């Protein structure tokens, strides 16, 4: 059998148009008027076949032969199974087409979140503290200023806090409340992983006449700390980024964007779940303390009016945006709080 | 019985077109099967996938019947990925859990970046072979620091007035440090070309952005309806970015190719049509978005074809006498032990 192709002698940029002669398990190529190379087919080292690419053979003496035709198959490759055959196999391509999206979803929505939950149990206490303190330092520097509320109001709030802590039997050493003014956060409260809870002046003003609602907000935030939510969130983002960059390492821009937004949606869903968990925590404790779950619903309703007056655009059509938002729709949460029953 | 073969004659100074012979059908199979295998093996196979993809594109790119070759082994890529992943884990770990340490690390990474750029570029050059001769890259840390760190900082402080010059210096650094065998690339790039490319891109953006805002209003998206606005806004924004990027890239590519040469060995030519390239890039990205990524193989083949068709190389007779310095001066032992970091430290 004759195979035409290109011959490259060892280590030089010269090349020759040649016919390779395959016969009796031997390959023979003559080139450059009087030079020739010959060896048994078995001692050729062949490149890994790729669909649509001619497979190069290297002689033991260093010469390389590249057939012209991409369809030429070396005798040694005819029977062997190879990835190239899978890449040409219609059944394989079709099943890859179905399986790939399924697996990407499973990875983003199942494997990564459960890895995060598993990771959280192995995060040492000291690290949680450092993480919380450093985040607080950055937040304080950038977004918070000292509270402008009169001292008596502040004392009142601290009293509610102490009561709430005592009522749920949590130590004052583990938990700490701070009041700040903040343009950036508006009426808001948040919890840091090491047990520091921050409430803003605006939120206190909005709920001032309703101490029960403030207590409910505190319990909700404590729920975040008890559930180790920020650590889970960080672990989640962490695991997601690693998985995506490692598995889909060599994709170009837009694919990363598509898969990255999948990761984002999953992250948002994950934190929605946490809001529900913290709500659940607050409602449970309120019920146990003999307070009405309506307190919490009240607090949420106030927040709702606040956010509605601040944003002029209505959100009634934004049903799918809810999927992306960090907080589950306030309406849903209010409804949940109003109908909450201890089971 | 044998046709005694002649050395391939190199016509004196006739440019030969670059030819790309890949097709979407073959590449789709390679892509989707490799993607599946990468996911199933939790990313381990992606090193093999990268090598197969690169080999497919390199081997299907020919000049004068000679194809390019990609020589990296999956294991080299895999090692590089492991190193890069460890670095990424460390970095993410600190930014998520210890934000202050993370900030310090970010500064350290800034100083590591020039080294990483050199490393990655050098690796990719060394792993490219044409006509039995490997490419190489001789950039130094100092050189890379100057163009990728110092000049951009200078740029910021001069209100980006130095941007064209900086971009030129970056391309010049990368290009003139490339070697083909023992022969060095050279290039005479002009700052004014970069300036005009930037200005044309800027002017196009003045034309494109109002057009796209007007388009949104004509489409009747009312502002209240935020999901619909987002659904049209984001793709339109991405398409705009790709359009502008394509305009700039096409102009610069033509300039860089047409000014580059390997003295007495080869000259490069590019006559990429800016409109054609821009249309290809924008329609590619829209097709990829609409098919949730499935059009990617088609788009990539299409782009590569357009780029290859616009490129030509004039090889001079001396080209056949180049010696591959790497094969002769480095023993195989030296190659084995070359250094721990003879890997492409990158996830991409």
XYZ file of C-alpha atoms in Angstrom:
691
model
C 0.000 0.000 0.000
C 1.237 3.464 -0.887
C 0.482 6.449 1.338
C 1.508 9.893 0.206
C 2.534 12.474 2.758
C 5.215 14.757 4.075
C 8.496 13.566 5.591
C 10.405 15.671 8.108
C 13.985 14.581 8.842
C 15.104 14.867 12.428
C 15.586 18.378 13.788
C 15.622 20.476 10.634
C 13.056 22.537 8.815
C 13.625 20.744 5.514
C 10.808 18.519 4.329
C 10.073 16.143 1.493
C 6.984 15.151 -0.415
C 7.104 11.344 -0.299
C 5.256 8.085 -0.872
C 5.424 5.712 2.056
C 5.413 2.052 1.130
C 3.580 -0.182 3.586
C 4.271 -3.847 2.968
C 4.610 -6.985 5.089
C 4.478 -5.132 8.372
C 7.274 -2.815 7.229
C 7.285 0.824 6.225
C 9.779 2.182 3.737
C 10.279 5.776 2.619
C 12.909 7.066 0.176
C 13.623 10.770 0.088
C 16.103 13.419 -0.982
C 17.365 11.466 -4.045
C 19.325 8.818 -2.184
C 18.276 8.754 1.465
C 15.777 6.310 2.877
C 14.245 5.250 6.151
C 12.708 1.899 6.991
C 11.386 0.111 10.042
C 8.695 -2.325 11.117
C 5.211 -0.882 11.523
C 5.187 -1.999 15.159
C 8.161 0.144 16.083
C 6.608 3.346 14.691
C 5.331 5.625 17.394
C 1.922 6.916 16.369
C 0.192 10.090 17.528
C -3.168 9.818 19.295
C -5.827 9.850 16.594
C -8.201 12.832 16.453
C -11.159 13.037 14.054
C -10.294 15.122 10.997
C -6.560 15.124 11.734
C -3.980 13.026 9.885
C -2.169 10.779 12.350
C 1.579 11.344 12.381
C 4.080 8.495 12.711
C 7.560 8.930 14.184
C 10.395 6.569 13.219
C 12.715 5.263 15.931
C 15.464 7.285 14.216
C 13.524 10.544 14.642
C 12.054 11.159 11.171
C 8.382 12.045 11.157
C 5.868 11.132 8.474
C 2.520 12.938 8.140
C 0.039 11.383 5.669
C -1.812 13.872 3.471
C -5.175 12.319 4.100
C -6.899 12.725 7.446
C -8.871 9.561 6.671
C -5.857 7.267 6.520
C -5.868 4.873 9.471
C -2.633 3.140 10.495
C -2.991 -0.657 10.646
C -2.239 -0.591 14.387
C -5.213 1.733 14.952
C -7.860 -0.132 12.956
C -8.984 -2.409 15.758
C -8.058 -0.494 18.864
C -10.715 1.472 20.724
C -9.970 5.157 20.929
C -11.480 8.422 22.074
C -11.486 9.481 18.414
C -13.993 6.742 17.672
C -16.254 7.954 20.469
C -15.965 11.500 19.142
C -17.317 10.281 15.799
C -19.959 7.943 17.180
C -23.471 9.382 16.690
C -24.962 7.565 19.693
C -22.159 8.876 21.877
C -22.533 12.442 20.577
C -26.277 12.324 21.080
C -26.047 11.007 24.619
C -23.357 13.553 25.455
C -25.758 16.196 24.192
C -28.411 15.044 26.663
C -26.188 14.176 29.598
C -23.971 17.257 29.641
C -26.676 19.821 30.557
C -28.143 17.417 33.107
C -24.790 16.900 34.763
C -24.003 20.628 34.777
C -27.306 21.263 36.602
C -26.695 18.436 39.046
C -23.226 19.761 39.729
C -24.318 23.341 40.327
C -27.521 22.676 42.227
C -26.705 19.486 44.120
C -23.019 18.627 44.400
C -21.682 22.122 45.097
C -24.281 23.084 47.769
C -23.924 19.792 49.624
C -20.140 20.110 49.533
C -20.567 23.550 51.088
C -22.784 22.199 53.872
C -20.273 19.431 54.504
C -17.350 21.868 54.524
C -18.997 24.094 57.139
C -18.725 21.458 59.845
C -14.965 21.460 59.439
C -14.462 25.194 59.804
C -12.799 25.810 63.190
C -14.285 28.327 65.628
C -11.205 30.540 65.597
C -11.475 30.928 61.853
C -15.116 31.913 62.147
C -14.088 34.639 64.571
C -11.331 35.992 62.351
C -13.623 35.882 59.349
C -16.305 37.835 61.189
C -13.942 40.390 62.666
C -12.195 41.085 59.388
C -15.465 41.440 57.483
C -16.797 43.736 60.193
C -13.657 45.841 59.970
C -14.118 46.303 56.213
C -17.855 46.981 56.503
C -17.370 49.443 59.339
C -14.671 51.342 57.467
C -16.727 51.642 54.327
C -20.410 51.732 55.119
C -21.077 52.484 58.784
C -20.956 55.558 60.960
C -21.679 55.976 64.705
C -25.336 55.878 65.649
C -27.107 59.213 65.841
C -29.925 57.973 68.060
C -30.309 59.496 71.546
C -28.642 57.375 74.280
C -31.977 56.521 75.893
C -33.297 54.939 72.700
C -30.081 53.006 72.351
C -30.355 51.753 75.926
C -33.916 50.701 75.279
C -32.834 48.677 72.260
C -30.052 47.027 74.257
C -32.592 46.092 76.889
C -34.755 44.355 74.311
C -31.634 42.609 73.041
C -30.604 41.380 76.498
C -34.101 40.103 77.121
C -34.204 38.300 73.810
C -30.817 36.687 74.446
C -31.796 35.596 77.925
C -35.076 34.253 76.659
C -33.444 31.961 74.127
C -30.706 31.035 76.601
C -27.754 32.263 74.550
C -24.713 33.732 76.240
C -23.857 37.421 76.120
C -20.279 36.472 75.477
C -21.075 34.803 72.207
C -23.474 37.472 70.990
C -23.034 41.196 70.741
C -25.298 43.964 69.437
C -24.132 47.182 67.800
C -26.138 50.132 66.559
C -24.852 52.145 63.603
C -26.070 54.788 61.209
C -25.686 53.793 57.561
C -26.576 55.465 54.282
C -25.631 52.351 52.402
C -27.759 49.787 54.213
C -30.800 51.968 54.949
C -33.262 50.286 57.325
C -31.524 46.999 57.859
C -30.018 44.504 60.250
C -27.349 41.927 59.614
C -25.417 39.261 61.418
C -21.721 38.439 61.262
C -20.558 34.863 61.663
C -18.885 35.423 65.048
C -22.134 36.537 66.666
C -21.997 40.278 66.168
C -25.338 41.699 65.142
C -25.710 45.141 63.631
C -28.952 47.095 63.471
C -29.210 50.481 61.749
C -30.746 53.704 63.078
C -33.268 53.733 60.239
C -34.639 50.322 61.131
C -34.907 51.206 64.821
C -36.798 54.384 63.919
C -39.147 52.435 61.685
C -39.931 49.902 64.416
C -39.554 52.146 67.462
C -43.161 51.847 68.624
C -43.070 48.092 68.359
C -40.415 46.439 70.576
C -41.821 43.014 69.776
C -41.007 43.484 66.120
C -37.452 44.474 67.036
C -37.145 41.340 69.107
C -38.342 39.315 66.132
C -35.683 40.928 63.928
C -33.004 40.064 66.506
C -34.129 36.466 66.616
C -34.043 36.290 62.843
C -30.458 37.539 62.807
C -29.457 35.172 65.607
C -30.964 32.447 63.442
C -28.430 33.316 60.732
C -25.559 32.983 63.177
C -26.835 29.754 64.721
C -27.299 28.278 61.242
C -23.735 29.339 60.304
C -25.206 30.927 57.231
C -22.422 33.289 56.184
C -19.872 30.518 56.393
C -22.086 28.300 54.304
C -22.514 31.084 51.786
C -18.771 31.634 51.556
C -18.129 27.890 51.318
C -20.719 27.738 48.570
C -19.179 30.518 46.487
C -15.794 28.991 47.136
C -16.754 25.463 46.066
C -18.701 26.780 43.068
C -15.813 28.840 41.754
C -13.326 26.022 42.177
C -15.591 23.477 40.501
C -16.344 25.737 37.564
C -12.813 26.858 36.910
C -11.391 23.389 37.267
C -13.953 21.456 35.269
C -14.669 24.017 32.597
C -11.166 25.438 32.625
C -10.681 26.025 28.937
C -13.921 27.486 27.788
C -14.188 30.816 26.171
C -15.906 33.907 27.529
C -19.546 33.345 26.772
C -19.752 29.777 28.028
C -18.226 30.845 31.295
C -20.856 33.555 31.404
C -23.665 31.042 30.907
C -22.335 28.597 33.470
C -21.276 31.408 35.785
C -24.803 32.811 35.815
C -26.050 29.328 36.657
C -23.734 29.464 39.640
C -25.092 32.909 40.545
C -28.712 31.765 40.407
C -27.807 28.846 42.600
C -26.069 31.155 45.069
C -29.116 33.420 45.217
C -31.394 30.453 45.763
C -29.132 29.230 48.470
C -29.343 32.509 50.369
C -33.136 32.584 49.912
C -33.185 29.247 51.612
C -31.180 30.743 54.448
C -33.633 33.597 54.903
C -36.364 31.011 55.252
C -34.288 29.117 57.763
C -33.635 32.248 59.825
C -37.349 33.128 59.669
C -38.149 29.647 60.844
C -35.710 30.036 63.736
C -37.235 33.363 64.800
C -40.814 32.106 64.520
C -40.032 28.982 66.473
C -38.363 30.886 69.330
C -41.112 33.510 69.402
C -43.702 30.786 69.720
C -41.689 29.070 72.433
C -41.466 32.352 74.355
C -45.198 32.792 74.100
C -45.002 35.743 71.712
C -47.196 35.975 68.731
C -45.710 35.234 65.333
C -47.571 38.374 64.266
C -44.633 40.377 65.736
C -42.416 39.127 63.037
C -45.045 39.674 60.377
C -45.341 43.254 61.683
C -41.643 43.869 61.360
C -41.662 42.529 57.823
C -44.673 44.641 56.876
C -42.893 47.790 58.047
C -39.876 46.833 55.974
C -42.145 46.366 53.023
C -43.698 49.815 53.294
C -40.232 51.263 53.681
C -38.874 49.587 50.600
C -41.944 50.531 48.614
C -41.670 54.192 49.434
C -38.018 54.128 48.587
C -38.397 52.456 45.226
C -40.945 54.051 42.974
C -41.010 51.171 40.550
C -43.412 48.424 41.420
C -42.199 44.895 41.586
C -45.471 43.192 40.922
C -44.451 41.875 37.503
C -41.051 40.788 38.603
C -42.009 37.219 39.333
C -38.943 35.710 37.763
C -36.633 38.245 39.299
C -37.638 36.828 42.639
C -35.646 33.810 41.695
C -32.578 35.985 41.602
C -33.230 38.094 44.656
C -31.445 37.355 47.874
C -34.496 37.751 49.999
C -37.584 35.721 49.256
C -40.477 37.980 48.417
C -41.522 39.844 51.531
C -45.177 39.065 50.851
C -44.484 35.371 51.007
C -42.549 35.750 54.220
C -45.255 37.870 55.801
C -47.849 35.297 54.859
C -45.686 32.564 56.268
C -45.226 34.431 59.555
C -48.934 35.170 59.863
C -49.943 31.588 59.335
C -47.112 30.135 61.377
C -48.067 27.350 63.718
C -45.845 25.309 65.929
C -45.985 21.752 64.828
C 9.466 2.022 -8.033
C 9.836 4.886 -5.591
C 9.307 8.343 -6.831
C 12.586 9.871 -5.766
C 11.350 12.929 -4.012
C 12.622 16.446 -4.234
C 12.877 18.942 -1.425
C 9.787 21.098 -1.488
C 10.633 24.116 -3.560
C 10.015 27.434 -1.942
C 9.122 29.954 -4.580
C 11.073 33.132 -3.977
C 8.856 35.532 -2.079
C 5.418 34.437 -3.173
C 3.042 34.739 -0.246
C 1.268 31.518 0.635
C -2.173 31.671 2.132
C -2.865 30.154 5.487
C -5.435 27.412 5.069
C -7.724 26.067 7.774
C -9.295 22.695 7.039
C -11.303 22.039 10.208
C -15.065 21.566 10.047
C -17.897 22.059 12.522
C -19.090 18.467 12.348
C -15.802 16.928 13.477
C -15.231 19.592 16.094
C -18.738 19.327 17.502
C -18.152 15.645 18.233
C -14.768 16.324 19.799
C -16.164 19.188 21.881
C -19.308 17.613 23.273
C -17.713 14.229 24.038
C -14.754 15.909 25.747
C -17.060 18.169 27.719
C -19.010 15.184 28.987
C -15.842 13.286 29.882
C -14.503 16.365 31.699
C -17.600 16.627 33.844
C -17.798 12.906 34.543
C -14.160 12.841 35.679
C -14.693 16.004 37.751
C -12.357 18.019 35.581
C -9.405 15.650 35.383
C -10.075 14.847 31.742
C -10.207 18.535 30.844
C -6.407 18.501 30.420
C -6.791 15.801 27.768
C -9.683 17.716 26.247
C -7.581 20.864 25.989
C -4.788 19.023 24.218
C -7.160 17.343 21.765
C -8.873 20.628 20.961
C -5.598 22.469 20.442
C -4.223 19.638 18.328
C -7.352 19.712 16.202
C -7.002 23.423 15.502
C -3.221 23.444 15.088
C -3.122 20.382 12.828
C -5.837 21.782 10.605
C -3.951 25.028 10.063
C -1.606 24.750 7.098
C 0.838 26.944 5.285
C 2.094 25.454 2.037
C 0.841 21.982 2.944
C 2.756 22.087 6.240
C 0.658 21.923 9.337
C 1.215 23.431 12.747
C 1.652 21.038 15.628
C 0.720 21.334 19.272
C 3.199 19.354 21.316
C 2.088 19.659 24.942
C 1.154 16.461 26.695
C -2.022 16.246 28.779
C 0.099 15.549 31.862
C 1.905 18.884 31.473
C -1.418 20.676 31.181
C -2.761 18.713 34.119
C 0.188 19.662 36.344
C -0.278 23.306 35.393
C -3.958 23.095 36.257
C -3.205 21.557 39.635
C -0.739 24.336 40.473
C -3.137 27.014 39.252
C -6.020 25.433 41.173
C -4.028 25.348 44.390
C -3.157 29.025 43.925
C -6.817 29.783 43.237
C -7.973 27.830 46.295
C -5.517 29.709 48.493
C -6.585 33.029 47.045
C -10.327 32.370 47.266
C -9.963 30.888 50.718
C -8.384 34.048 52.024
C -10.671 36.482 50.229
C -13.771 34.671 51.480
C -12.669 33.916 55.015
C -9.911 36.416 55.808
C -10.670 39.500 53.698
C -7.673 41.437 55.063
C -5.134 38.743 54.186
C -6.944 38.459 50.858
C -6.206 42.095 50.098
C -2.500 41.537 50.788
C -2.554 38.447 48.569
C -4.129 40.454 45.753
C -1.109 42.766 45.810
C 1.240 39.779 45.747
C -0.617 38.325 42.794
C -0.166 41.599 40.955
C 3.578 41.119 41.177
C 3.292 37.467 40.251
C 1.239 38.287 37.149
C 4.136 39.265 34.826
C 5.872 36.006 35.659
C 2.702 34.049 34.988
C 2.190 35.804 31.655
C 5.763 34.994 30.604
C 5.437 31.436 31.792
C 2.215 30.784 29.970
C 3.370 32.452 26.774
C 6.700 30.662 26.826
C 5.017 27.315 27.367
C 2.590 27.819 24.518
C 5.347 28.932 22.162
C 7.594 26.011 23.035
C 4.704 23.663 22.447
C 4.102 24.975 18.938
C 5.991 23.433 16.032
C 5.978 24.185 12.356
C 8.043 22.321 9.774
C 9.905 20.493 12.512
C 11.000 23.728 14.190
C 9.678 24.829 17.537
C 8.825 28.332 18.593
C 10.216 29.803 21.789
C 9.771 32.892 23.913
C 12.609 34.797 25.544
C 10.772 37.423 27.601
C 12.227 38.330 31.001
C 10.474 39.145 34.275
C 11.804 42.707 34.125
C 10.524 43.213 30.608
C 7.106 41.848 31.456
C 6.944 43.936 34.642
C 7.632 47.049 32.621
C 4.908 46.530 30.026
C 2.250 44.772 32.084
C 2.646 46.567 35.403
C 4.562 49.813 35.219
C 3.144 51.183 31.980
C -0.511 50.484 32.848
C -0.002 52.282 36.176
C 1.602 55.177 34.327
C -1.393 55.083 31.997
C -3.838 55.578 34.846
C -1.901 58.584 36.139
C -1.834 60.265 32.744
C -5.584 59.928 32.276
C -5.056 57.143 29.724
C -3.235 59.467 27.330
C -0.482 56.865 27.154
C -2.888 54.025 26.384
C -2.035 53.623 22.654
C 1.665 53.593 23.468
C 1.168 51.085 26.300
C -0.861 48.730 24.124
C 1.783 48.955 21.429
C 4.551 48.171 23.918
C 2.659 45.124 25.195
C 2.245 43.668 21.708
C 5.822 44.563 20.819
C 7.131 42.845 23.940
C 5.228 39.640 23.237
C 6.034 39.584 19.535
C 9.714 40.510 19.458
C 10.584 37.978 22.124
C 9.249 35.095 20.046
C 11.784 32.892 18.330
C 11.227 30.420 15.544
C 14.051 27.953 16.025
C 17.126 30.161 16.346
C 15.559 33.114 14.518
C 14.031 36.052 16.321
C 10.806 37.815 15.332
C 10.959 41.533 14.789
C 8.242 44.121 14.393
C 8.028 47.836 13.775
C 4.748 48.801 15.355
C 3.497 52.360 15.259
C 1.815 54.137 18.131
C -0.300 56.194 15.750
C -1.893 52.995 14.400
C -2.901 52.038 17.924
C -4.232 55.538 18.504
C -6.314 55.434 15.344
C -7.606 51.938 16.200
C -8.684 53.206 19.608
C -10.285 56.314 18.114
C -12.175 54.328 15.481
C -13.435 51.980 18.203
C -14.449 54.942 20.333
C -16.256 56.610 17.424
C -18.047 53.354 16.610
C -19.172 53.151 20.211
C -20.704 56.627 19.869
C -22.596 55.332 16.864
C -23.520 51.954 18.310
C -24.642 52.820 21.812
C -27.392 55.361 20.927
C -28.522 53.001 18.180
C -28.926 50.247 20.684
C -30.737 52.430 23.202
C -33.066 53.653 20.455
C -33.600 50.066 19.395
C -34.720 49.199 22.894
C -37.337 51.945 22.897
C -38.581 51.069 19.437
C -38.918 47.464 20.541
C -41.501 48.891 22.888
C -40.018 47.495 26.043
C -41.605 49.555 28.716
C -39.381 50.502 31.583
C -41.756 49.105 34.174
C -41.365 45.650 32.772
C -37.953 44.939 34.207
C -37.583 41.259 33.255
C -38.154 42.055 29.583
C -35.737 44.956 29.669
C -33.098 42.736 31.231
C -33.729 39.980 28.712
C -33.057 42.363 25.821
C -30.554 44.623 27.521
C -27.992 42.027 28.537
C -27.681 40.291 25.135
C -27.668 43.654 23.366
C -24.939 44.870 25.690
C -22.829 41.765 25.116
C -23.308 42.036 21.353
C -22.171 45.681 21.485
C -19.060 44.765 23.434
C -18.186 42.030 20.963
C -18.753 44.387 18.068
C -16.408 47.031 19.477
C -13.818 44.460 20.481
C -13.893 42.950 16.992
C -13.363 46.343 15.355
C -10.315 47.061 17.496
C -8.887 43.557 17.162
C -9.230 43.466 13.384
C -7.417 46.774 12.913
C -4.625 45.850 15.317
C -4.248 42.346 13.945
C -3.726 43.670 10.443
C -1.171 46.168 11.691
C 0.738 43.673 13.838
C 0.894 40.993 11.130
C 1.864 43.395 8.405
C 4.705 44.851 10.473
C 6.082 41.559 11.763
C 8.809 39.517 10.147
C 11.545 37.023 10.787
C 14.484 38.591 9.039
C 15.395 36.735 5.806
C 12.979 33.947 6.713
C 9.394 35.058 6.623
C 7.061 38.002 6.289
C 3.492 38.058 7.511
C 0.434 39.582 5.902
C -3.088 40.111 7.121
C -5.945 41.800 5.306
C -8.810 41.032 7.641
C -11.901 43.033 6.738
C -13.064 44.917 9.799
C -16.746 44.715 8.821
C -16.591 41.025 8.034
C -14.838 40.180 11.293
C -17.238 42.329 13.304
C -20.271 40.642 11.695
C -18.787 37.197 12.317
C -18.040 37.960 15.965
C -21.459 39.450 16.709
C -23.451 36.737 14.946
C -21.254 34.091 16.598
C -21.931 35.384 20.067
C -25.658 35.717 19.430
C -25.806 32.184 18.044
C -23.942 30.840 21.079
C -26.274 32.684 23.440
C -29.452 31.583 21.651
C -28.396 27.923 21.620
C -27.149 28.034 25.235
C -23.656 27.252 24.078
C -24.363 24.521 21.526
C -23.299 26.698 18.602
C -19.856 27.148 20.153
C -18.043 24.596 17.922
C -19.591 26.066 14.776
C -18.742 29.599 15.885
C -15.159 28.762 16.724
C -14.552 26.973 13.419
C -16.150 29.858 11.539
C -13.980 32.452 13.267
C -10.795 30.453 12.732
C -11.622 30.086 9.003
C -12.163 33.823 8.596
C -8.882 34.601 10.359
C -6.933 32.015 8.351
C -8.333 33.230 5.038
C -7.170 36.753 5.796
C -3.619 35.661 6.576
C -0.650 34.958 4.365
C 3.012 34.238 4.941
C 5.912 34.806 2.565
C 8.594 32.224 3.220
C 12.070 33.006 1.891
C 14.405 30.259 0.677
C 16.478 30.367 3.882
C 13.458 29.067 5.809
C 14.422 25.481 5.080
C 17.757 25.807 6.853
C 16.518 26.777 10.274
C 17.657 24.473 12.997
C 15.462 23.646 15.925
C 17.580 24.894 18.802
C 15.561 23.103 21.372
C 16.068 19.611 20.010
C 19.821 20.014 19.618
C 20.862 22.083 22.619
C 18.712 20.548 25.293
C 19.332 16.974 26.269
C 16.304 14.859 26.953
C 17.373 14.727 30.579
C 17.452 18.508 30.708
C 14.013 18.453 29.191
C 12.698 16.085 31.831
C 14.096 18.105 34.674
C 13.806 21.405 32.808
C 12.105 22.971 35.713
C 9.120 22.274 37.834
C 7.316 25.112 36.174
C 7.608 24.088 32.570
C 3.871 23.940 32.616
C 1.188 26.316 31.558
C 0.164 27.692 34.938
C -3.288 28.690 33.907
C -6.800 27.435 34.094
C -7.654 28.627 30.645
